[in-house]
Amino acid sequence: QKRGGGDAAENFWTRWFKPISEVDESELSEDDVWEFSQFSIENIHHNKDAIHSYPYRLNNTLLQGEAGTKQWATCHRARALPLLEQYLEVNDDVVDEAQSFYSRRFSSSQGNVMGIHMRGTDKWINPQVGPDRYHGEIDSFLRTNPNSQIFLATDDPGFLEKTRTEYGFAMVSRNVMREKGNVIFDDEIDKDRKSREVLVDSLVLSMGNKLVKSWSAVSEFAVYFHMLMQPDRRLHVVDLQLNNNAATDETSNCKEFVPLVAIRNIVAEKPSNNDLSKAQNLLGSAGSSTDVATTYDHRGDCPFTPPQVHSRDALEALLKTNVCSRRCVAYRSRKAGATPSKNMRGQKTMLLVVAHDTEDLAWLREQPLCYIVMEKKGSGFDRGVDPSTVVTKQGNEASSYLKFILDNYDENLPDHVVMTRGKRDSKHSVDLVAMLRTINPDAYSYASLNGVVLPMVTHDDFCDASTLWSNSIKKKHQFPAFPRDITGLSTTCCAQFMVTRDRIMQRSYELYDSLYKFASGQEDSKDGTAASFLELSAASSEKKQLVKPESLCPRRATSELSSYDRSESLELSWHVIFGDEWHSRKIDPVKLCGSASRCPQDLPILQSSSSSSENMLGIVENPRDPFWYPATEYFAAVENQELKIAAHTIISTPYNVKGLVTMEAHCNSSTAAPRRGKGKEIVPKGIYTMESKAFSSEPVAQFSDIVADEVVNEPENINILLYNDDPCGVDFFGLRAEPYLQFDGCGTPIRLFSSRHRPLIESMDAVLVSQGWSERIP
């Protein structure tokens, strides 16, 4: 090949393969150069004694001797092997590229990888074989080999998209040039690039443990490469266009004896018997008697494998069919052995949106919903995928969810959207596959799929969320007022949920755009402040002098939040964004998915200290966390007590009214002896004293101190310290363990703090002192 139009010749063979001799072609004389005409090349191509990678035709007629049988194919492979061993060695950089791709994409497949080659576009010497013809082989392989995957090499973009829709994440392909016509004849595309891409594809095809192919040189060279480079590993080869008429071997042009040892690592197999019938069924041919219910339902429009959606355009097209309907979700769930919800029926559509980082997504083909995977830019998984499914790494899962909403807002949104991260199970949820197979789409218009309920949030998390709502929420009047303090926000952890299209559409496109810019860091405000949402009213101006600045949320611009802080702020806000109050509604797991074990709502906040498993439940890794350890102790102590103090009480240990009256009468009697609750003989049943196991717990008392310190400086409340609150030695209201009691019925909220919190006396609006039995104040 002439290089650069000059006289110097380049041996293009060495771009891809190692030299076959030490001869320097630049030193050869013209007499030593053989030049072949196009006609002579064609003659060699059709020579019956040459090595044929597939049966050759001339004028649409098979050449004599091109048997195309198993014996014929084996014979030609045996002819090829010694020449391969003598002359063919692929350059190291090309082999490394193929091996790197294989190792990276199939590390979780436990060696179960099927190579698929589909030759499309201008294939004419032999008939084209469409994707439907491969389904039987793929279905059988995936069904019998857990954690398996398929690698597809094809020149035809239509074949690629159709196979992706059918098999989703189970299928992997490389990002190579493809055109509706044969890309090899497009001179505008770099020839070196095209050559390298097809060579690497062929090498990757050779690395699996099974290969399904039609007649093509690309896939036949995959067989050659396997024979040459992996002689100790078997490759099961299925030639879909194999001639099964053994009588043809009598006239074969390749009949020499083939020693078994010559190609011992190649195992030729017959195609599955039902492939042709299945293809006819999928193409709408009449008269097929083959039962295809294992792949499609009786109507023929519900594929057993949930389709993966690869682009916005593909989603738009898919939603016009029935494959993502609730009826098809129920079909796939039943075929997997589950009992779907009785409401999982009809033509309303459902879609699973997965925010993927580096997790193993093999579980997606086991769950029943159509799904789309949002890849993170620069993760390595974003190569070769549609731009509509690639999103910035900033904002973690939040930016992925919001990009999907923005790209599909209004007309392209399914009726139900399920949004999850990339793990099948985690520290905050159980098996998503089992949950989605039984989920009730009509149970809630918004529902978390996680099981760790946070009855309040920490100070840092609260302030991060405050920054979001101060700087990025423009029309605050459309939402419930932001909570005054950490006790005003409760939610279910960790941003995996189901939401209806109607709930999404309640908010404007502009809101989601603003939230996406917040999550992705595209529009960091330097004017908004976290404190602005906690505005101090003019009526509280005198109280400002008592405010400790360190106790309020710091004034921050959005740009000061980390990527994690941004996603966590949205994590604490999704339920409000989609129409709920700041205190999350309680989810009934039986209503949501038929069983408390499939979607529990009582998973622990703290991880157990007795287990070293990476998958142990609990979102807080430190079992003695300085906030959540005492908090969980406290909530465990009060969770079963009756609530009777007031309808608007935020935190309270309820009192027993009858017992309170009895104790008051006893304390007013002349026989009552002053004491501090030590005498058990006069403490009525149902009254909580400092001797109560729950309220004498140090972690519970510690939690009371933490929360009281956090909230006492909020200016929109009247804080009253009950300086001595234990007449007759009885803690009537449980105030010794409570952070405070709050009453909202008289306009400005009133908070009563127990005498335990006397160190906060300077932050109080009023101090109430009484001369009780236990303590007399001068």
PDB file of N, CA and C in Angstrom, residues 646-690:
ATOM      1  N   ALA A 646     -51.712  16.069  73.044  1.00  0.00           N
ATOM      2  CA  ALA A 646     -52.306  17.056  72.136  1.00  0.00           C
ATOM      3  C   ALA A 646     -52.123  16.578  70.709  1.00  0.00           C
ATOM      4  N   ALA A 647     -53.043  16.983  69.871  1.00  0.00           N
ATOM      5  CA  ALA A 647     -53.007  16.521  68.482  1.00  0.00           C
ATOM      6  C   ALA A 647     -51.778  17.022  67.744  1.00  0.00           C
ATOM      7  N   HIS A 648     -51.257  18.177  68.145  1.00  0.00           N
ATOM      8  CA  HIS A 648     -50.142  18.777  67.422  1.00  0.00           C
ATOM      9  C   HIS A 648     -48.795  18.566  68.098  1.00  0.00           C
ATOM     10  N   THR A 649     -48.765  17.715  69.091  1.00  0.00           N
ATOM     11  CA  THR A 649     -47.498  17.470  69.776  1.00  0.00           C
ATOM     12  C   THR A 649     -46.499  16.834  68.822  1.00  0.00           C
ATOM     13  N   ILE A 650     -45.316  17.378  68.741  1.00  0.00           N
ATOM     14  CA  ILE A 650     -44.303  16.807  67.861  1.00  0.00           C
ATOM     15  C   ILE A 650     -43.624  15.615  68.520  1.00  0.00           C
ATOM     16  N   ILE A 651     -43.113  15.817  69.721  1.00  0.00           N
ATOM     17  CA  ILE A 651     -42.490  14.719  70.456  1.00  0.00           C
ATOM     18  C   ILE A 651     -43.104  14.683  71.843  1.00  0.00           C
ATOM     19  N   SER A 652     -43.546  13.529  72.299  1.00  0.00           N
ATOM     20  CA  SER A 652     -44.132  13.473  73.626  1.00  0.00           C
ATOM     21  C   SER A 652     -44.094  12.063  74.175  1.00  0.00           C
ATOM     22  N   THR A 653     -43.900  11.969  75.436  1.00  0.00           N
ATOM     23  CA  THR A 653     -44.154  10.721  76.145  1.00  0.00           C
ATOM     24  C   THR A 653     -45.547  10.860  76.742  1.00  0.00           C
ATOM     25  N   PRO A 654     -46.514  10.122  76.313  1.00  0.00           N
ATOM     26  CA  PRO A 654     -47.902  10.322  76.766  1.00  0.00           C
ATOM     27  C   PRO A 654     -48.066  10.027  78.260  1.00  0.00           C
ATOM     28  N   TYR A 655     -49.011  10.675  78.823  1.00  0.00           N
ATOM     29  CA  TYR A 655     -49.313  10.422  80.225  1.00  0.00           C
ATOM     30  C   TYR A 655     -50.636   9.685  80.328  1.00  0.00           C
ATOM     31  N   ASN A 656     -50.832   9.039  81.440  1.00  0.00           N
ATOM     32  CA  ASN A 656     -52.065   8.344  81.731  1.00  0.00           C
ATOM     33  C   ASN A 656     -52.954   9.281  82.539  1.00  0.00           C
ATOM     34  N   VAL A 657     -54.059   9.736  81.962  1.00  0.00           N
ATOM     35  CA  VAL A 657     -54.886  10.758  82.596  1.00  0.00           C
ATOM     36  C   VAL A 657     -55.415  10.292  83.956  1.00  0.00           C
ATOM     37  N   LYS A 658     -55.907   9.088  83.983  1.00  0.00           N
ATOM     38  CA  LYS A 658     -56.458   8.578  85.237  1.00  0.00           C
ATOM     39  C   LYS A 658     -55.384   8.495  86.319  1.00  0.00           C
ATOM     40  N   GLY A 659     -54.209   8.004  85.919  1.00  0.00           N
ATOM     41  CA  GLY A 659     -53.120   7.903  86.879  1.00  0.00           C
ATOM     42  C   GLY A 659     -52.659   9.265  87.362  1.00  0.00           C
ATOM     43  N   LEU A 660     -52.684  10.257  86.457  1.00  0.00           N
ATOM     44  CA  LEU A 660     -52.267  11.608  86.823  1.00  0.00           C
ATOM     45  C   LEU A 660     -53.205  12.182  87.887  1.00  0.00           C
ATOM     46  N   VAL A 661     -54.504  12.012  87.698  1.00  0.00           N
ATOM     47  CA  VAL A 661     -55.477  12.511  88.670  1.00  0.00           C
ATOM     48  C   VAL A 661     -55.257  11.844  90.024  1.00  0.00           C
ATOM     49  N   THR A 662     -55.017  10.554  89.987  1.00  0.00           N
ATOM     50  CA  THR A 662     -54.777   9.822  91.238  1.00  0.00           C
ATOM     51  C   THR A 662     -53.554  10.346  91.967  1.00  0.00           C
ATOM     52  N   MET A 663     -52.477  10.594  91.223  1.00  0.00           N
ATOM     53  CA  MET A 663     -51.250  11.067  91.834  1.00  0.00           C
ATOM     54  C   MET A 663     -51.412  12.489  92.373  1.00  0.00           C
ATOM     55  N   GLU A 664     -52.138  13.349  91.642  1.00  0.00           N
ATOM     56  CA  GLU A 664     -52.375  14.698  92.125  1.00  0.00           C
ATOM     57  C   GLU A 664     -53.105  14.661  93.477  1.00  0.00           C
ATOM     58  N   ALA A 665     -54.103  13.817  93.529  1.00  0.00           N
ATOM     59  CA  ALA A 665     -54.853  13.712  94.791  1.00  0.00           C
ATOM     60  C   ALA A 665     -53.963  13.213  95.910  1.00  0.00           C
ATOM     61  N   HIS A 666     -53.113  12.271  95.612  1.00  0.00           N
ATOM     62  CA  HIS A 666     -52.238  11.724  96.640  1.00  0.00           C
ATOM     63  C   HIS A 666     -51.228  12.763  97.106  1.00  0.00           C
ATOM     64  N   CYS A 667     -50.680  13.532  96.156  1.00  0.00           N
ATOM     65  CA  CYS A 667     -49.676  14.527  96.524  1.00  0.00           C
ATOM     66  C   CYS A 667     -50.277  15.635  97.390  1.00  0.00           C
ATOM     67  N   ASN A 668     -51.588  15.903  97.206  1.00  0.00           N
ATOM     68  CA  ASN A 668     -52.235  16.959  97.969  1.00  0.00           C
ATOM     69  C   ASN A 668     -52.706  16.481  99.346  1.00  0.00           C
ATOM     70  N   SER A 669     -52.614  15.190  99.564  1.00  0.00           N
ATOM     71  CA  SER A 669     -53.052  14.670 100.863  1.00  0.00           C
ATOM     72  C   SER A 669     -51.980  14.904 101.913  1.00  0.00           C
ATOM     73  N   SER A 670     -52.374  14.982 103.168  1.00  0.00           N
ATOM     74  CA  SER A 670     -51.441  15.245 104.260  1.00  0.00           C
ATOM     75  C   SER A 670     -50.533  14.066 104.549  1.00  0.00           C
ATOM     76  N   THR A 671     -50.914  12.895 104.021  1.00  0.00           N
ATOM     77  CA  THR A 671     -50.122  11.703 104.321  1.00  0.00           C
ATOM     78  C   THR A 671     -48.993  11.483 103.337  1.00  0.00           C
ATOM     79  N   ALA A 672     -49.003  12.253 102.273  1.00  0.00           N
ATOM     80  CA  ALA A 672     -47.974  12.039 101.245  1.00  0.00           C
ATOM     81  C   ALA A 672     -46.637  12.549 101.739  1.00  0.00           C
ATOM     82  N   ALA A 673     -45.670  11.701 101.726  1.00  0.00           N
ATOM     83  CA  ALA A 673     -44.334  12.085 102.191  1.00  0.00           C
ATOM     84  C   ALA A 673     -43.513  12.633 101.037  1.00  0.00           C
ATOM     85  N   PRO A 674     -42.763  13.730 101.297  1.00  0.00           N
ATOM     86  CA  PRO A 674     -41.905  14.244 100.224  1.00  0.00           C
ATOM     87  C   PRO A 674     -40.847  13.211  99.834  1.00  0.00           C
ATOM     88  N   ARG A 675     -40.680  12.951  98.563  1.00  0.00           N
ATOM     89  CA  ARG A 675     -39.634  12.064  98.054  1.00  0.00           C
ATOM     90  C   ARG A 675     -39.476  12.305  96.569  1.00  0.00           C
ATOM     91  N   ARG A 676     -38.473  11.688  95.980  1.00  0.00           N
ATOM     92  CA  ARG A 676     -38.167  11.941  94.567  1.00  0.00           C
ATOM     93  C   ARG A 676     -38.445  10.698  93.726  1.00  0.00           C
ATOM     94  N   GLY A 677     -39.564  10.084  93.960  1.00  0.00           N
ATOM     95  CA  GLY A 677     -39.948   8.943  93.147  1.00  0.00           C
ATOM     96  C   GLY A 677     -39.302   7.647  93.546  1.00  0.00           C
ATOM     97  N   LYS A 678     -38.659   7.606  94.701  1.00  0.00           N
ATOM     98  CA  LYS A 678     -37.998   6.378  95.111  1.00  0.00           C
ATOM     99  C   LYS A 678     -38.980   5.385  95.716  1.00  0.00           C
ATOM    100  N   GLY A 679     -40.053   5.881  96.306  1.00  0.00           N
ATOM    101  CA  GLY A 679     -40.991   4.988  96.977  1.00  0.00           C
ATOM    102  C   GLY A 679     -41.960   4.368  96.002  1.00  0.00           C
ATOM    103  N   LYS A 680     -41.775   3.129  95.681  1.00  0.00           N
ATOM    104  CA  LYS A 680     -42.608   2.489  94.672  1.00  0.00           C
ATOM    105  C   LYS A 680     -44.034   2.252  95.171  1.00  0.00           C
ATOM    106  N   GLU A 681     -44.198   2.235  96.510  1.00  0.00           N
ATOM    107  CA  GLU A 681     -45.496   1.851  97.047  1.00  0.00           C
ATOM    108  C   GLU A 681     -46.604   2.853  96.725  1.00  0.00           C
ATOM    109  N   ILE A 682     -46.262   4.109  96.412  1.00  0.00           N
ATOM    110  CA  ILE A 682     -47.319   5.092  96.143  1.00  0.00           C
ATOM    111  C   ILE A 682     -47.323   5.563  94.694  1.00  0.00           C
ATOM    112  N   VAL A 683     -46.569   4.922  93.831  1.00  0.00           N
ATOM    113  CA  VAL A 683     -46.539   5.315  92.418  1.00  0.00           C
ATOM    114  C   VAL A 683     -47.610   4.528  91.674  1.00  0.00           C
ATOM    115  N   PRO A 684     -48.668   5.184  91.205  1.00  0.00           N
ATOM    116  CA  PRO A 684     -49.753   4.460  90.521  1.00  0.00           C
ATOM    117  C   PRO A 684     -49.264   3.808  89.228  1.00  0.00           C
ATOM    118  N   LYS A 685     -49.901   2.742  88.839  1.00  0.00           N
ATOM    119  CA  LYS A 685     -49.580   2.051  87.590  1.00  0.00           C
ATOM    120  C   LYS A 685     -49.871   2.971  86.404  1.00  0.00           C
ATOM    121  N   GLY A 686     -48.933   3.034  85.473  1.00  0.00           N
ATOM    122  CA  GLY A 686     -49.130   3.862  84.291  1.00  0.00           C
ATOM    123  C   GLY A 686     -48.460   5.205  84.388  1.00  0.00           C
ATOM    124  N   ILE A 687     -47.914   5.552  85.571  1.00  0.00           N
ATOM    125  CA  ILE A 687     -47.221   6.818  85.704  1.00  0.00           C
ATOM    126  C   ILE A 687     -45.734   6.579  85.492  1.00  0.00           C
ATOM    127  N   TYR A 688     -45.100   7.432  84.707  1.00  0.00           N
ATOM    128  CA  TYR A 688     -43.697   7.260  84.380  1.00  0.00           C
ATOM    129  C   TYR A 688     -42.843   8.063  85.343  1.00  0.00           C
ATOM    130  N   THR A 689     -41.918   7.427  85.974  1.00  0.00           N
ATOM    131  CA  THR A 689     -41.017   8.096  86.901  1.00  0.00           C
ATOM    132  C   THR A 689     -39.598   7.958  86.406  1.00  0.00           C
ATOM    133  N   MET A 690     -38.684   8.614  87.084  1.00  0.00           N
ATOM    134  CA  MET A 690     -37.284   8.484  86.703  1.00  0.00           C
ATOM    135  C   MET A 690     -36.758   7.082  86.936  1.00  0.00           C
TER     136      MET A 690
END
